[in-house]
Amino acid sequence: MVKKLVFLAVILMGFAAPRPASAGCTTDLLDCYGRAGRIDSFWYRTAAGLDCELDYTECVRRRVLGR
Amino acid sequence: MTRRGGVARAVAIVLWGLLVFECRQVRENELAARRLFGPAIGHEVIAGRADDEAGRTWLLAGERTLISIDLARAGVSRHPLQVGDASCWGLARLRDGTLWTLKGRSTVIGIADSGEVVREIPLGAPHFGVFASDDRLIVQPADFQPPAPLLFAARVDDARRVAWGDLRSRSFPLARASVAALNMLTCGVGRHGEHPCWFPDEAAVSLMNSDGRVRKVALEGLEVVPPEVLLTADNPARPVRDAYVDDTGTIWVLSSGRPLAGAEDQPGGWILARYSDGGVRLGVQRLKESARLILRAGSGRAVLLTGGGMVAEVVP
């Protein structure tokens, strides 16, 4: 009985926790870094990496600043 | 009764007690809104907000649509921005009444009430946001190396930009892009000489005067999540979703909180909190319907833009 109640409490707490992003900004950033990393030229690769970071901040901006 | 059965019964009683206490507490603090008119907006992200002297609130919705809400006339108008496929962020209104937004990453544009672009000013580098103080445009450059001045001021006809105000970017033991994201600033409306601005991870507002000097006010009683959770959760809890300083200096705050059981899934926050000018908590109440913006506040009441897009009034 005690075990069942503790299990139930743990499940209920799980529902209250924030859900992780399934395919959100962070996943997009990692994919973008992967594509940038395959560019041969150092300068173009660096610029592409910076672009990835700007894309990421725009994505996060919508989510955590948008009202 | 066995000893095991007794423990189980005691645990069950404690859990039941907690449930009853929680339910009663929520019911006592629930705040219902009286609908005034609408809907004024759909589920588009609100990317900017500016108020004018005529009492209208201008919103940048969905990054490409200008919406004006006239509370006195209970009217709403929508105008698409003439920016093609570009996205815009932020809405700033200068003393002369002109409206400005950030188009893409590197251009500030002046826009007419009709959504027409009337002026373009290239910034020469990526930026995160645009604000206004009197006759100055205040911009936030995309800075990945804190600590550094956060805001820069420029006049429309002068290309020079100078560091403005006290706010500086903050350091975190996180990746560069995450640090940049956590340093992005949002500002609300101030009717008492100071504008409330806030970072997405903090339960605090920086009250900024017209010279950019700030005093930070901590807001106790609001839920805060760790920065890593804020950046990776689908629908992260944000301590401050909107803030409004009324003409007596009372700070009204909309916070994410948690929806009531069975409430409709709508964007916005579920907690309306009030603090004194110095940060003393005056009241924290849970809304029956989520809210996205504080359109007006004062004299003990607030007009909100609800999660369903309606304009509604609450009396805490």
mmCIF file of C-alpha atoms in Angstrom, chain B:
data_model
loop_
_atom_site.group_PDB
_atom_site.id
_atom_site.type_symbol
_atom_site.label_atom_id
_atom_site.label_comp_id
_atom_site.label_asym_id
_atom_site.label_seq_id
_atom_site.Cartn_x
_atom_site.Cartn_y
_atom_site.Cartn_z
ATOM 1 C CA MET B 1 -4.675 -3.380 12.185
ATOM 2 C CA THR B 2 -1.070 -4.322 11.305
ATOM 3 C CA ARG B 3 1.769 -1.819 11.711
ATOM 4 C CA ARG B 4 2.149 -1.657 7.868
ATOM 5 C CA GLY B 5 -1.525 -0.947 7.421
ATOM 6 C CA GLY B 6 -1.344 1.831 10.000
ATOM 7 C CA VAL B 7 1.535 3.574 8.203
ATOM 8 C CA ALA B 8 -0.294 3.321 4.860
ATOM 9 C CA ARG B 9 -3.390 4.825 6.392
ATOM 10 C CA ALA B 10 -1.384 7.675 7.937
ATOM 11 C CA VAL B 11 0.306 8.453 4.587
ATOM 12 C CA ALA B 12 -3.066 8.376 2.825
ATOM 13 C CA ILE B 13 -4.533 10.813 5.379
ATOM 14 C CA VAL B 14 -1.569 13.209 5.006
ATOM 15 C CA LEU B 15 -1.832 13.131 1.180
ATOM 16 C CA TRP B 16 -5.581 13.704 1.327
ATOM 17 C CA GLY B 17 -5.056 16.603 3.723
ATOM 18 C CA LEU B 18 -2.496 18.195 1.413
ATOM 19 C CA LEU B 19 -4.869 17.808 -1.548
ATOM 20 C CA VAL B 20 -7.765 19.428 0.329
ATOM 21 C CA PHE B 21 -5.503 22.261 1.572
ATOM 22 C CA GLU B 22 -4.179 22.926 -1.954
ATOM 23 C CA CYS B 23 -7.677 22.941 -3.474
ATOM 24 C CA ARG B 24 -9.027 25.333 -0.844
ATOM 25 C CA GLN B 25 -6.055 27.672 -1.177
ATOM 26 C CA VAL B 26 -6.424 27.840 -4.974
ATOM 27 C CA ARG B 27 -10.161 28.451 -4.819
ATOM 28 C CA GLU B 28 -9.691 31.331 -2.360
ATOM 29 C CA ASN B 29 -7.157 33.054 -4.637
ATOM 30 C CA GLU B 30 -8.798 32.537 -8.021
ATOM 31 C CA LEU B 31 -9.406 35.715 -9.979
ATOM 32 C CA ALA B 32 -12.117 35.855 -12.629
ATOM 33 C CA ALA B 33 -11.911 38.277 -15.557
ATOM 34 C CA ARG B 34 -14.882 40.211 -16.934
ATOM 35 C CA ARG B 35 -14.755 40.224 -20.713
ATOM 36 C CA LEU B 36 -14.968 43.663 -22.324
ATOM 37 C CA PHE B 37 -14.550 43.035 -26.059
ATOM 38 C CA GLY B 38 -12.625 41.029 -28.625
ATOM 39 C CA PRO B 39 -11.091 38.861 -29.779
ATOM 40 C CA ALA B 40 -8.218 41.227 -30.487
ATOM 41 C CA ILE B 41 -5.603 38.623 -31.391
ATOM 42 C CA GLY B 42 -5.282 34.938 -32.245
ATOM 43 C CA HIS B 43 -2.540 32.635 -31.014
ATOM 44 C CA GLU B 44 0.245 34.533 -32.800
ATOM 45 C CA VAL B 45 3.327 35.299 -30.715
ATOM 46 C CA ILE B 46 3.301 38.899 -29.489
ATOM 47 C CA ALA B 47 6.726 40.159 -30.529
ATOM 48 C CA GLY B 48 6.392 43.770 -29.453
ATOM 49 C CA ARG B 49 4.185 46.294 -27.687
ATOM 50 C CA ALA B 50 4.012 50.082 -27.568
ATOM 51 C CA ASP B 51 1.384 52.456 -26.170
ATOM 52 C CA ASP B 52 0.493 55.872 -27.582
ATOM 53 C CA GLU B 53 -0.803 59.149 -26.166
ATOM 54 C CA ALA B 54 -4.306 58.462 -27.476
ATOM 55 C CA GLY B 55 -4.579 55.444 -25.182
ATOM 56 C CA ARG B 56 -4.112 52.832 -27.870
ATOM 57 C CA THR B 57 -1.889 49.787 -27.430
ATOM 58 C CA TRP B 58 0.067 48.715 -30.513
ATOM 59 C CA LEU B 59 1.149 45.099 -30.822
ATOM 60 C CA LEU B 60 3.461 43.343 -33.232
ATOM 61 C CA ALA B 61 1.774 39.973 -33.688
ATOM 62 C CA GLY B 62 3.177 36.955 -35.484
ATOM 63 C CA GLU B 63 6.254 39.058 -36.355
ATOM 64 C CA ARG B 64 4.480 40.563 -39.400
ATOM 65 C CA THR B 65 1.176 42.125 -38.291
ATOM 66 C CA LEU B 66 0.502 45.412 -36.548
ATOM 67 C CA ILE B 67 -2.525 45.377 -34.238
ATOM 68 C CA SER B 68 -3.944 48.382 -32.445
ATOM 69 C CA ILE B 69 -6.275 48.015 -29.480
ATOM 70 C CA ASP B 70 -8.302 51.072 -28.550
ATOM 71 C CA LEU B 71 -9.703 50.557 -25.056
ATOM 72 C CA ALA B 72 -11.785 53.744 -25.033
ATOM 73 C CA ARG B 73 -13.608 52.817 -28.247
ATOM 74 C CA ALA B 74 -13.475 49.047 -27.725
ATOM 75 C CA GLY B 75 -11.948 48.771 -31.194
ATOM 76 C CA VAL B 76 -9.267 46.633 -32.820
ATOM 77 C CA SER B 77 -7.520 47.110 -36.148
ATOM 78 C CA ARG B 78 -5.028 44.848 -37.938
ATOM 79 C CA HIS B 79 -2.550 45.820 -40.617
ATOM 80 C CA PRO B 80 0.034 43.493 -42.201
ATOM 81 C CA LEU B 81 3.541 44.959 -42.228
ATOM 82 C CA GLN B 82 4.841 45.566 -45.739
ATOM 83 C CA VAL B 83 8.041 43.571 -45.152
ATOM 84 C CA GLY B 84 7.591 40.627 -47.512
ATOM 85 C CA ASP B 85 8.869 37.406 -45.948
ATOM 86 C CA ALA B 86 11.024 39.153 -43.347
ATOM 87 C CA SER B 87 10.284 38.712 -39.650
ATOM 88 C CA CYS B 88 10.230 41.624 -37.237
ATOM 89 C CA TRP B 89 10.802 41.829 -33.484
ATOM 90 C CA GLY B 90 10.148 44.539 -30.929
ATOM 91 C CA LEU B 91 8.027 47.649 -31.151
ATOM 92 C CA ALA B 92 9.249 51.061 -30.032
ATOM 93 C CA ARG B 93 7.418 54.358 -30.083
ATOM 94 C CA LEU B 94 9.364 57.606 -30.002
ATOM 95 C CA ARG B 95 8.148 60.857 -28.471
ATOM 96 C CA ASP B 96 7.176 62.133 -31.940
ATOM 97 C CA GLY B 97 4.723 59.223 -32.257
ATOM 98 C CA THR B 98 6.677 57.216 -34.850
ATOM 99 C CA LEU B 99 6.720 53.424 -34.519
ATOM 100 C CA TRP B 100 9.884 51.356 -35.073
ATOM 101 C CA THR B 101 10.705 47.673 -35.196
ATOM 102 C CA LEU B 102 13.674 45.435 -35.902
ATOM 103 C CA LYS B 103 13.397 43.871 -39.355
ATOM 104 C CA GLY B 104 15.438 40.700 -39.663
ATOM 105 C CA ARG B 105 18.585 40.952 -37.596
ATOM 106 C CA SER B 106 20.251 44.105 -38.783
ATOM 107 C CA THR B 107 17.749 46.754 -39.857
ATOM 108 C CA VAL B 108 15.502 49.078 -37.909
ATOM 109 C CA ILE B 109 12.426 50.195 -39.825
ATOM 110 C CA GLY B 110 9.959 52.986 -39.213
ATOM 111 C CA ILE B 111 6.368 51.908 -39.809
ATOM 112 C CA ALA B 112 3.158 53.814 -40.371
ATOM 113 C CA ASP B 113 -0.087 52.929 -38.569
ATOM 114 C CA SER B 114 -1.159 51.237 -41.802
ATOM 115 C CA GLY B 115 1.834 48.849 -41.699
ATOM 116 C CA GLU B 116 3.662 50.621 -44.498
ATOM 117 C CA VAL B 117 7.459 50.884 -44.103
ATOM 118 C CA VAL B 118 8.396 54.578 -44.123
ATOM 119 C CA ARG B 119 12.068 54.425 -43.158
ATOM 120 C CA GLU B 120 14.926 51.890 -43.096
ATOM 121 C CA ILE B 121 18.065 52.264 -40.995
ATOM 122 C CA PRO B 122 20.748 49.579 -41.425
ATOM 123 C CA LEU B 123 22.448 48.766 -38.109
ATOM 124 C CA GLY B 124 25.449 47.015 -39.641
ATOM 125 C CA ALA B 125 25.368 44.084 -37.200
ATOM 126 C CA PRO B 126 22.843 41.609 -35.771
ATOM 127 C CA HIS B 127 20.626 42.878 -32.953
ATOM 128 C CA PHE B 128 18.146 41.240 -30.564
ATOM 129 C CA GLY B 129 15.748 44.073 -29.801
ATOM 130 C CA VAL B 130 14.674 47.683 -30.130
ATOM 131 C CA PHE B 131 13.201 49.976 -27.479
ATOM 132 C CA ALA B 132 12.565 53.693 -27.118
ATOM 133 C CA SER B 133 13.332 56.412 -24.612
ATOM 134 C CA ASP B 134 11.899 59.846 -25.464
ATOM 135 C CA ASP B 135 13.438 60.708 -28.862
ATOM 136 C CA ARG B 136 16.116 57.991 -28.817
ATOM 137 C CA LEU B 137 15.994 54.517 -30.245
ATOM 138 C CA ILE B 138 17.560 52.040 -27.823
ATOM 139 C CA VAL B 139 18.915 48.880 -29.410
ATOM 140 C CA GLN B 140 20.290 45.653 -27.975
ATOM 141 C CA PRO B 141 23.138 44.245 -30.099
ATOM 142 C CA ALA B 142 23.572 40.475 -30.361
ATOM 143 C CA ASP B 143 26.375 40.144 -27.824
ATOM 144 C CA PHE B 144 27.931 36.753 -27.127
ATOM 145 C CA GLN B 145 30.669 37.912 -24.743
ATOM 146 C CA PRO B 146 29.396 39.157 -21.379
ATOM 147 C CA PRO B 147 29.814 41.172 -19.303
ATOM 148 C CA ALA B 148 29.312 44.182 -21.546
ATOM 149 C CA PRO B 149 26.920 47.120 -21.896
ATOM 150 C CA LEU B 150 23.564 45.700 -22.912
ATOM 151 C CA LEU B 151 21.904 48.671 -24.607
ATOM 152 C CA PHE B 152 22.993 51.384 -27.035
ATOM 153 C CA ALA B 153 21.181 54.616 -27.883
ATOM 154 C CA ALA B 154 20.916 56.386 -31.218
ATOM 155 C CA ARG B 155 18.928 59.215 -32.711
ATOM 156 C CA VAL B 156 17.094 58.486 -35.922
ATOM 157 C CA ASP B 157 19.134 60.950 -37.973
ATOM 158 C CA ASP B 158 22.474 60.188 -36.369
ATOM 159 C CA ALA B 159 24.260 56.923 -37.189
ATOM 160 C CA ARG B 160 26.420 57.054 -34.025
ATOM 161 C CA ARG B 161 25.406 54.714 -31.237
ATOM 162 C CA VAL B 162 26.590 55.071 -27.652
ATOM 163 C CA ALA B 163 26.371 52.706 -24.704
ATOM 164 C CA TRP B 164 23.251 53.608 -22.767
ATOM 165 C CA GLY B 165 22.229 53.007 -19.187
ATOM 166 C CA ASP B 166 23.429 50.733 -16.405
ATOM 167 C CA LEU B 167 22.323 47.328 -17.673
ATOM 168 C CA ARG B 168 25.095 44.898 -18.520
ATOM 169 C CA SER B 169 24.972 41.394 -19.936
ATOM 170 C CA ARG B 170 25.401 38.583 -17.426
ATOM 171 C CA SER B 171 27.741 35.572 -17.507
ATOM 172 C CA PHE B 172 26.539 31.961 -17.119
ATOM 173 C CA PRO B 173 28.464 28.663 -17.180
ATOM 174 C CA LEU B 174 26.628 27.729 -20.370
ATOM 175 C CA ALA B 175 27.307 27.687 -24.126
ATOM 176 C CA ARG B 176 27.697 31.043 -25.897
ATOM 177 C CA ALA B 177 24.332 30.903 -27.635
ATOM 178 C CA SER B 178 22.513 30.049 -24.405
ATOM 179 C CA VAL B 179 24.213 32.919 -22.586
ATOM 180 C CA ALA B 180 23.176 35.315 -25.366
ATOM 181 C CA ALA B 181 19.586 34.048 -25.179
ATOM 182 C CA LEU B 182 19.428 34.526 -21.390
ATOM 183 C CA ASN B 183 20.624 38.114 -21.785
ATOM 184 C CA MET B 184 17.811 39.123 -24.118
ATOM 185 C CA LEU B 185 15.784 41.896 -22.542
ATOM 186 C CA THR B 186 12.040 42.617 -22.566
ATOM 187 C CA CYS B 187 10.428 45.832 -21.358
ATOM 188 C CA GLY B 188 6.898 46.707 -20.308
ATOM 189 C CA VAL B 189 4.940 49.903 -19.776
ATOM 190 C CA GLY B 190 5.781 52.405 -17.030
ATOM 191 C CA ARG B 191 3.464 55.268 -16.008
ATOM 192 C CA HIS B 192 5.455 56.447 -12.998
ATOM 193 C CA GLY B 193 8.677 57.685 -14.600
ATOM 194 C CA GLU B 194 10.323 54.265 -14.820
ATOM 195 C CA HIS B 195 9.932 51.407 -17.306
ATOM 196 C CA PRO B 196 10.062 47.814 -16.080
ATOM 197 C CA CYS B 197 12.518 45.598 -17.989
ATOM 198 C CA TRP B 198 13.430 42.006 -17.235
ATOM 199 C CA PHE B 199 15.571 39.025 -18.209
ATOM 200 C CA PRO B 200 13.718 35.785 -18.980
ATOM 201 C CA ASP B 201 15.216 33.768 -16.108
ATOM 202 C CA GLU B 202 14.834 36.240 -13.233
ATOM 203 C CA ALA B 203 12.014 36.956 -10.783
ATOM 204 C CA ALA B 204 12.945 40.625 -10.797
ATOM 205 C CA VAL B 205 12.392 43.790 -12.802
ATOM 206 C CA SER B 206 14.917 46.499 -13.542
ATOM 207 C CA LEU B 207 13.071 49.801 -13.291
ATOM 208 C CA MET B 208 14.706 52.078 -15.831
ATOM 209 C CA ASN B 209 14.407 55.861 -15.887
ATOM 210 C CA SER B 210 14.690 58.035 -18.989
ATOM 211 C CA ASP B 211 18.493 58.217 -18.638
ATOM 212 C CA GLY B 212 18.837 54.440 -18.554
ATOM 213 C CA ARG B 213 19.680 54.280 -14.851
ATOM 214 C CA VAL B 214 18.131 51.219 -13.252
ATOM 215 C CA ARG B 215 17.155 49.970 -9.849
ATOM 216 C CA LYS B 216 16.490 46.297 -9.532
ATOM 217 C CA VAL B 217 13.411 45.112 -7.663
ATOM 218 C CA ALA B 218 13.192 41.455 -6.627
ATOM 219 C CA LEU B 219 9.731 39.906 -6.963
ATOM 220 C CA GLU B 220 9.230 37.271 -4.309
ATOM 221 C CA GLY B 221 6.700 34.486 -4.642
ATOM 222 C CA LEU B 222 7.088 33.879 -8.389
ATOM 223 C CA GLU B 223 8.144 30.503 -9.761
ATOM 224 C CA VAL B 224 11.657 30.392 -11.212
ATOM 225 C CA VAL B 225 13.112 27.502 -13.206
ATOM 226 C CA PRO B 226 16.836 26.866 -13.803
ATOM 227 C CA PRO B 227 18.212 28.498 -17.001
ATOM 228 C CA GLU B 228 18.807 25.088 -18.618
ATOM 229 C CA VAL B 229 15.135 24.196 -18.139
ATOM 230 C CA LEU B 230 13.998 27.599 -19.378
ATOM 231 C CA LEU B 231 15.965 27.151 -22.597
ATOM 232 C CA THR B 232 14.978 23.574 -23.322
ATOM 233 C CA ALA B 233 11.382 23.163 -22.109
ATOM 234 C CA ASP B 234 8.501 23.263 -24.579
ATOM 235 C CA ASN B 235 6.497 25.656 -22.462
ATOM 236 C CA PRO B 236 8.870 26.985 -19.817
ATOM 237 C CA ALA B 237 7.636 28.697 -16.679
ATOM 238 C CA ARG B 238 8.647 32.349 -16.898
ATOM 239 C CA PRO B 239 8.690 34.367 -13.690
ATOM 240 C CA VAL B 240 7.838 37.583 -15.568
ATOM 241 C CA ARG B 241 5.759 37.379 -18.755
ATOM 242 C CA ASP B 242 4.694 41.004 -18.612
ATOM 243 C CA ALA B 243 5.111 43.903 -16.192
ATOM 244 C CA TYR B 244 3.346 47.249 -15.878
ATOM 245 C CA VAL B 245 4.058 50.100 -13.492
ATOM 246 C CA ASP B 246 0.895 52.136 -12.871
ATOM 247 C CA ASP B 247 0.755 55.855 -12.127
ATOM 248 C CA THR B 248 1.098 55.279 -8.375
ATOM 249 C CA GLY B 249 4.231 53.170 -8.810
ATOM 250 C CA THR B 250 2.555 49.806 -8.137
ATOM 251 C CA ILE B 251 4.244 47.066 -10.158
ATOM 252 C CA TRP B 252 1.789 44.653 -11.794
ATOM 253 C CA VAL B 253 3.317 41.371 -12.973
ATOM 254 C CA LEU B 254 1.977 38.566 -15.097
ATOM 255 C CA SER B 255 3.782 35.306 -14.366
ATOM 256 C CA SER B 256 3.464 31.833 -15.910
ATOM 257 C CA GLY B 257 2.337 29.939 -12.832
ATOM 258 C CA ARG B 258 0.289 26.836 -13.526
ATOM 259 C CA PRO B 259 -3.161 26.495 -15.066
ATOM 260 C CA LEU B 260 -6.137 25.471 -12.997
ATOM 261 C CA ALA B 261 -7.087 21.815 -13.290
ATOM 262 C CA GLY B 262 -9.176 21.349 -16.411
ATOM 263 C CA ALA B 263 -8.458 24.849 -17.754
ATOM 264 C CA GLU B 264 -8.384 25.343 -21.520
ATOM 265 C CA ASP B 265 -4.894 25.120 -23.058
ATOM 266 C CA GLN B 266 -4.221 28.774 -23.931
ATOM 267 C CA PRO B 267 -1.037 30.837 -24.222
ATOM 268 C CA GLY B 268 -0.164 33.211 -21.397
ATOM 269 C CA GLY B 269 0.379 33.321 -17.669
ATOM 270 C CA TRP B 270 -1.895 32.286 -14.815
ATOM 271 C CA ILE B 271 -0.561 34.466 -12.002
ATOM 272 C CA LEU B 272 -1.261 38.167 -11.509
ATOM 273 C CA ALA B 273 0.935 39.695 -8.825
ATOM 274 C CA ARG B 274 1.240 43.210 -7.434
ATOM 275 C CA TYR B 275 4.216 44.773 -5.684
ATOM 276 C CA SER B 276 4.855 48.167 -4.162
ATOM 277 C CA ASP B 277 7.335 50.564 -5.732
ATOM 278 C CA GLY B 278 9.984 49.103 -3.418
ATOM 279 C CA GLY B 279 9.110 45.473 -4.110
ATOM 280 C CA VAL B 280 6.870 44.641 -1.141
ATOM 281 C CA ARG B 281 4.401 41.965 -2.221
ATOM 282 C CA LEU B 282 0.839 43.329 -2.206
ATOM 283 C CA GLY B 283 -0.919 40.303 -3.640
ATOM 284 C CA VAL B 284 -0.444 37.193 -5.765
ATOM 285 C CA GLN B 285 -3.541 35.657 -7.335
ATOM 286 C CA ARG B 286 -4.214 32.890 -9.795
ATOM 287 C CA LEU B 287 -6.286 33.761 -12.853
ATOM 288 C CA LYS B 288 -9.202 31.591 -13.940
ATOM 289 C CA GLU B 289 -8.245 32.310 -17.549
ATOM 290 C CA SER B 290 -4.662 32.818 -18.769
ATOM 291 C CA ALA B 291 -3.509 36.314 -19.760
ATOM 292 C CA ARG B 292 -0.855 37.448 -22.226
ATOM 293 C CA LEU B 293 -0.501 41.152 -21.526
ATOM 294 C CA ILE B 294 -1.396 43.820 -19.000
ATOM 295 C CA LEU B 295 -2.987 46.467 -21.213
ATOM 296 C CA ARG B 296 -3.802 48.942 -18.413
ATOM 297 C CA ALA B 297 -3.547 48.904 -14.654
ATOM 298 C CA GLY B 298 -4.367 51.292 -11.863
ATOM 299 C CA SER B 299 -7.030 52.257 -9.321
ATOM 300 C CA GLY B 300 -7.157 48.671 -8.110
ATOM 301 C CA ARG B 301 -8.011 47.065 -11.449
ATOM 302 C CA ALA B 302 -6.256 45.796 -14.530
ATOM 303 C CA VAL B 303 -7.289 45.327 -18.142
ATOM 304 C CA LEU B 304 -5.713 42.198 -19.571
ATOM 305 C CA LEU B 305 -5.361 40.576 -22.960
ATOM 306 C CA THR B 306 -6.445 37.032 -22.245
ATOM 307 C CA GLY B 307 -5.043 33.793 -23.638
ATOM 308 C CA GLY B 308 -8.184 33.557 -25.765
ATOM 309 C CA GLY B 309 -7.413 36.980 -27.264
ATOM 310 C CA MET B 310 -10.183 38.858 -25.419
ATOM 311 C CA VAL B 311 -9.791 42.183 -23.656
ATOM 312 C CA ALA B 312 -10.962 41.637 -20.084
ATOM 313 C CA GLU B 313 -10.908 43.362 -16.721
ATOM 314 C CA VAL B 314 -9.899 41.973 -13.355
ATOM 315 C CA VAL B 315 -10.271 43.518 -9.911
ATOM 316 C CA PRO B 316 -7.796 41.819 -7.557
#
